[in-house]
Coordinates of N, CA and C in Angstrom, one line a residue:
Q1 N 67.5 133.7 108.2 CA 68.6 134.2 107.4 C 69.9 133.5 107.8
V2 N 70.6 132.9 106.9 CA 71.8 132.2 107.2 C 72.9 133.2 107.6
Q3 N 73.6 132.9 108.6 CA 74.8 133.7 109.1 C 76.0 132.8 109.4
L4 N 77.2 133.2 109.0 CA 78.4 132.6 109.4 C 79.2 133.5 110.3
V5 N 79.5 133.1 111.5 CA 80.2 133.9 112.4 C 81.6 133.3 112.8
E6 N 82.6 134.0 112.5 CA 84.0 133.6 112.8 C 84.5 134.1 114.1
S7 N 85.4 133.4 114.7 CA 86.1 133.8 115.9 C 87.5 133.2 116.0
G8 N 88.3 133.7 116.9 CA 89.6 133.1 117.1 C 90.8 133.8 116.5
G9 N 90.6 134.8 115.8 CA 91.8 135.5 115.2 C 92.5 136.3 116.3
G10 N 93.6 136.9 115.9 CA 94.4 137.7 116.9 C 95.8 137.9 116.4
L11 N 96.6 138.3 117.4 CA 98.1 138.6 117.1 C 98.9 137.5 117.8
V12 N 99.8 137.0 117.0 CA 100.7 135.9 117.5 C 102.1 136.0 116.9
Q13 N 103.0 135.6 117.7 CA 104.4 135.6 117.2 C 104.6 134.5 116.2
A14 N 105.6 134.7 115.3 CA 106.0 133.6 114.4 C 106.3 132.3 115.1
G15 N 105.8 131.2 114.6 CA 106.0 129.9 115.2 C 104.9 129.6 116.2
G16 N 104.0 130.5 116.5 CA 102.9 130.3 117.3 C 101.7 129.6 116.6
F17 N 100.6 129.6 117.4 CA 99.4 128.9 116.8 C 98.2 129.7 117.2
L18 N 97.1 129.4 116.3 CA 95.8 130.0 116.6 C 94.8 128.9 116.1
R19 N 93.6 129.0 116.6 CA 92.5 128.2 116.2 C 91.3 129.0 115.8
L20 N 90.9 129.0 114.6 CA 89.7 129.7 114.1 C 88.5 128.8 114.2
S21 N 87.4 129.5 114.4 CA 86.1 128.8 114.4 C 85.1 129.5 113.6
C22 N 84.2 128.8 113.0 CA 83.1 129.5 112.2 C 81.8 128.7 112.4
A23 N 80.8 129.3 112.9 CA 79.6 128.7 113.2 C 78.5 129.2 112.2
A24 N 77.8 128.3 111.6 CA 76.7 128.7 110.7 C 75.4 128.5 111.4
S25 N 74.5 129.4 111.1 CA 73.1 129.2 111.7 C 72.1 129.9 110.9
G26 N 70.8 129.6 111.1 CA 69.7 130.2 110.4 C 69.0 129.4 109.4
G27 N 68.2 128.5 109.8 CA 67.3 127.8 108.9 C 68.0 126.8 108.0
I28 N 69.2 126.3 108.4 CA 70.0 125.4 107.6 C 69.5 124.0 107.5
F29 N 69.4 123.5 106.2 CA 69.1 122.1 106.1 C 70.4 121.2 106.0
T30 N 71.2 121.6 105.0 CA 72.5 120.9 104.8 C 73.6 121.9 104.4
I31 N 74.8 121.5 104.7 CA 76.0 122.2 104.2 C 76.9 121.2 103.6
N32 N 77.3 121.4 102.4 CA 78.2 120.5 101.7 C 79.6 120.8 102.0
V33 N 80.2 121.8 101.4 CA 81.6 122.2 101.6 C 81.7 123.4 102.5
M34 N 82.6 123.3 103.5 CA 82.9 124.5 104.3 C 84.4 124.8 104.0
A35 N 84.7 126.0 104.0 CA 86.1 126.4 103.6 C 86.6 127.6 104.3
W36 N 87.9 127.8 104.3 CA 88.5 129.0 104.8 C 89.3 129.6 103.7
Y37 N 89.1 130.9 103.5 CA 89.9 131.7 102.6 C 90.6 132.8 103.4
R38 N 91.6 133.4 102.7 CA 92.2 134.5 103.4 C 92.6 135.6 102.3
Q39 N 92.7 136.8 102.8 CA 93.1 137.9 101.9 C 94.0 138.8 102.6
A40 N 95.2 138.9 102.1 CA 96.3 139.8 102.7 C 96.2 141.2 102.0
P41 N 96.7 142.2 102.6 CA 96.6 143.5 102.0 C 97.2 143.6 100.6
G42 N 96.5 144.1 99.6 CA 97.0 144.2 98.3 C 97.0 142.9 97.5
K43 N 96.4 141.9 98.0 CA 96.4 140.6 97.3 C 95.0 140.1 97.1
Q44 N 94.8 139.1 96.2 CA 93.5 138.6 96.0 C 93.2 137.5 97.1
R45 N 91.9 137.3 97.3 CA 91.4 136.3 98.3 C 91.8 135.0 97.7
E46 N 92.4 134.1 98.6 CA 92.8 132.8 98.2 C 92.2 131.7 99.1
L47 N 92.0 130.5 98.5 CA 91.5 129.4 99.3 C 92.6 128.8 100.1
V48 N 92.4 128.7 101.4 CA 93.3 128.1 102.3 C 93.1 126.6 102.5
A49 N 91.8 126.2 102.8 CA 91.5 124.8 103.1 C 90.0 124.7 102.9
S50 N 89.6 123.4 102.6 CA 88.2 123.1 102.5 C 87.9 121.7 103.0
I51 N 86.7 121.5 103.4 CA 86.3 120.2 103.9 C 84.9 119.9 103.4
T52 N 84.7 118.7 102.9 CA 83.3 118.3 102.5 C 82.5 117.7 103.6
S53 N 81.3 117.5 103.4 CA 80.4 116.9 104.4 C 80.9 115.5 104.7
G54 N 81.6 114.8 103.8 CA 82.1 113.5 104.0 C 83.4 113.5 104.7
G55 N 84.0 114.7 104.9 CA 85.3 114.7 105.6 C 86.5 114.8 104.8
S56 N 86.3 114.9 103.5 CA 87.5 115.0 102.6 C 88.0 116.5 102.7
T57 N 89.3 116.6 102.8 CA 90.0 117.9 102.9 C 90.9 118.2 101.8
S58 N 91.1 119.5 101.6 CA 92.1 120.0 100.6 C 92.7 121.2 101.2
Y59 N 94.0 121.4 100.9 CA 94.8 122.5 101.4 C 95.6 123.2 100.3
A60 N 95.8 124.5 100.5 CA 96.8 125.2 99.7 C 98.2 124.7 100.0
D61 N 99.0 124.7 99.0 CA 100.4 124.2 99.2 C 101.1 125.0 100.3
S62 N 100.8 126.2 100.4 CA 101.5 127.1 101.4 C 101.2 126.8 102.9
V63 N 100.1 126.0 103.1 CA 99.8 125.7 104.5 C 99.8 124.2 104.8
K64 N 100.1 123.4 103.8 CA 100.1 121.9 104.0 C 101.1 121.6 105.1
G65 N 100.7 120.7 106.0 CA 101.5 120.3 107.1 C 101.5 121.2 108.3
R66 N 100.9 122.4 108.1 CA 100.9 123.4 109.3 C 99.4 123.7 109.7
F67 N 98.5 123.7 108.8 CA 97.1 124.0 109.1 C 96.3 122.7 109.0
T68 N 95.3 122.6 109.8 CA 94.3 121.5 109.8 C 92.9 122.0 109.9
I69 N 92.1 121.6 108.9 CA 90.7 122.0 108.9 C 89.9 120.8 109.4
S70 N 88.8 121.1 110.1 CA 87.9 120.1 110.6 C 86.5 120.7 110.8
R71 N 85.6 119.8 111.0 CA 84.2 120.3 111.2 C 83.4 119.5 112.1
D72 N 82.4 120.1 112.8 CA 81.5 119.4 113.6 C 80.1 119.6 112.9
S73 N 79.7 118.7 112.1 CA 78.4 118.8 111.4 C 77.2 119.0 112.3
T74 N 77.3 118.4 113.5 CA 76.2 118.5 114.4 C 76.0 120.0 114.9
K75 N 77.0 120.8 114.8 CA 77.0 122.2 115.2 C 77.1 123.1 114.0
N76 N 77.2 122.6 112.8 CA 77.4 123.4 111.6 C 78.6 124.3 111.8
T77 N 79.7 123.8 112.3 CA 80.9 124.6 112.7 C 82.1 124.0 112.0
V78 N 82.9 124.9 111.5 CA 84.2 124.5 110.9 C 85.3 125.2 111.7
Y79 N 86.4 124.4 111.8 CA 87.6 124.9 112.5 C 88.8 125.0 111.6
L80 N 89.8 125.8 112.0 CA 91.0 125.9 111.3 C 92.1 126.0 112.4
Q81 N 92.8 124.9 112.6 CA 94.0 124.9 113.5 C 95.2 125.3 112.7
M82 N 95.8 126.4 113.1 CA 97.0 126.9 112.4 C 98.2 126.9 113.3
N83 N 99.1 126.0 113.0 CA 100.4 125.9 113.7 C 101.6 126.4 112.9
S84 N 102.7 126.6 113.6 CA 103.9 127.1 113.0 C 103.6 128.3 112.1
L85 N 102.9 129.3 112.6 CA 102.5 130.4 111.9 C 103.7 131.2 111.4
K86 N 103.6 131.8 110.2 CA 104.6 132.6 109.6 C 104.0 134.0 109.4
P87 N 104.9 135.0 109.3 CA 104.4 136.4 109.0 C 103.6 136.5 107.7
E88 N 103.9 135.6 106.7 CA 103.2 135.6 105.5 C 101.8 135.0 105.6
D89 N 101.4 134.5 106.8 CA 100.1 134.0 107.0 C 99.2 135.2 107.5
T90 N 99.7 136.3 107.7 CA 99.0 137.5 108.1 C 97.9 137.9 107.0
A91 N 96.7 137.9 107.4 CA 95.6 138.2 106.5 C 94.3 138.2 107.3
I92 N 93.2 138.6 106.6 CA 91.9 138.5 107.1 C 91.4 137.1 106.6
Y93 N 90.9 136.3 107.5 CA 90.5 134.9 107.2 C 89.0 134.9 107.2
Y94 N 88.4 134.4 106.1 CA 87.0 134.3 105.9 C 86.5 132.9 105.8
C95 N 85.4 132.6 106.4 CA 84.7 131.3 106.3 C 83.7 131.4 105.2
N96 N 83.6 130.2 104.5 CA 82.7 130.1 103.4 C 81.9 128.8 103.5
A97 N 80.7 128.8 103.1 CA 79.9 127.5 103.1 C 78.9 127.5 102.0
D98 N 78.7 126.4 101.4 CA 77.5 126.3 100.5 C 76.4 125.6 101.2
V99 N 75.3 126.3 101.4 CA 74.2 126.0 102.3 C 72.9 125.8 101.5
T100 N 72.2 124.7 101.9 CA 70.8 124.6 101.5 C 70.0 124.9 102.7
S101 N 69.2 125.9 102.6 CA 68.3 126.3 103.7 C 66.8 126.3 103.2
F102 N 65.9 126.8 104.0 CA 64.5 126.9 103.6 C 64.4 127.9 102.4
R103 N 65.4 128.7 102.2 CA 65.4 129.7 101.1 C 66.0 129.1 99.8
G104 N 66.5 127.9 99.9 CA 67.2 127.3 98.7 C 68.7 127.2 98.9
F105 N 69.4 127.1 97.8 CA 70.8 126.9 97.8 C 71.6 128.2 97.6
N106 N 72.6 128.4 98.4 CA 73.4 129.6 98.2 C 74.8 129.5 98.9
Y107 N 75.7 130.4 98.5 CA 77.0 130.4 99.1 C 77.0 131.6 100.1
F108 N 77.6 131.4 101.3 CA 77.6 132.4 102.3 C 79.0 132.6 102.8
W109 N 79.3 133.9 103.2 CA 80.6 134.3 103.7 C 80.4 134.8 105.2
G110 N 81.4 134.6 106.0 CA 81.5 135.2 107.3 C 82.1 136.6 107.1
Q111 N 82.1 137.3 108.2 CA 82.5 138.7 108.2 C 84.1 138.9 108.2
G112 N 84.8 137.8 108.5 CA 86.2 137.8 108.5 C 86.8 138.0 109.9
T113 N 87.9 137.4 110.1 CA 88.7 137.6 111.4 C 90.1 137.8 111.1
Q114 N 90.7 138.8 111.7 CA 92.1 139.2 111.4 C 93.1 138.3 112.1
V115 N 94.0 137.8 111.3 CA 95.2 137.1 111.9 C 96.4 137.8 111.6
T116 N 97.2 138.2 112.6 CA 98.4 138.9 112.4 C 99.6 138.1 113.1
V117 N 100.6 137.8 112.3 CA 101.8 137.1 112.8 C 103.0 138.0 112.7
S118 N 103.5 138.2 113.9 CA 104.7 139.1 114.0 C 106.0 138.3 113.9
S119 N 107.0 138.9 113.3 CA 108.3 138.3 113.1 C 109.2 138.5 114.3

């Protein structure tokens, strides 16, 4: 069974930084796109950043220049380096991956990790 496990969230002051990690495991053959989404209270889940297996990245306008997504394909792990954090970055951050495993192709989500930025 494929699982995505996030870590690295927490409480930080505005202007600070955090690094999120998400490790995928469980009978995985390949992962194409890995991504980070976030959902703030009362808002819809939004795409923060994504990275393909070839290393191409994409970012939401609100985080460009502050966040950096990267991945270690040998470990099926994706990272999100978040710098210059703002209170509006406060949200639950979710990892997402499109995975081909012995069960076939599917999208998977992590359980989420809370990021809180105080002003």
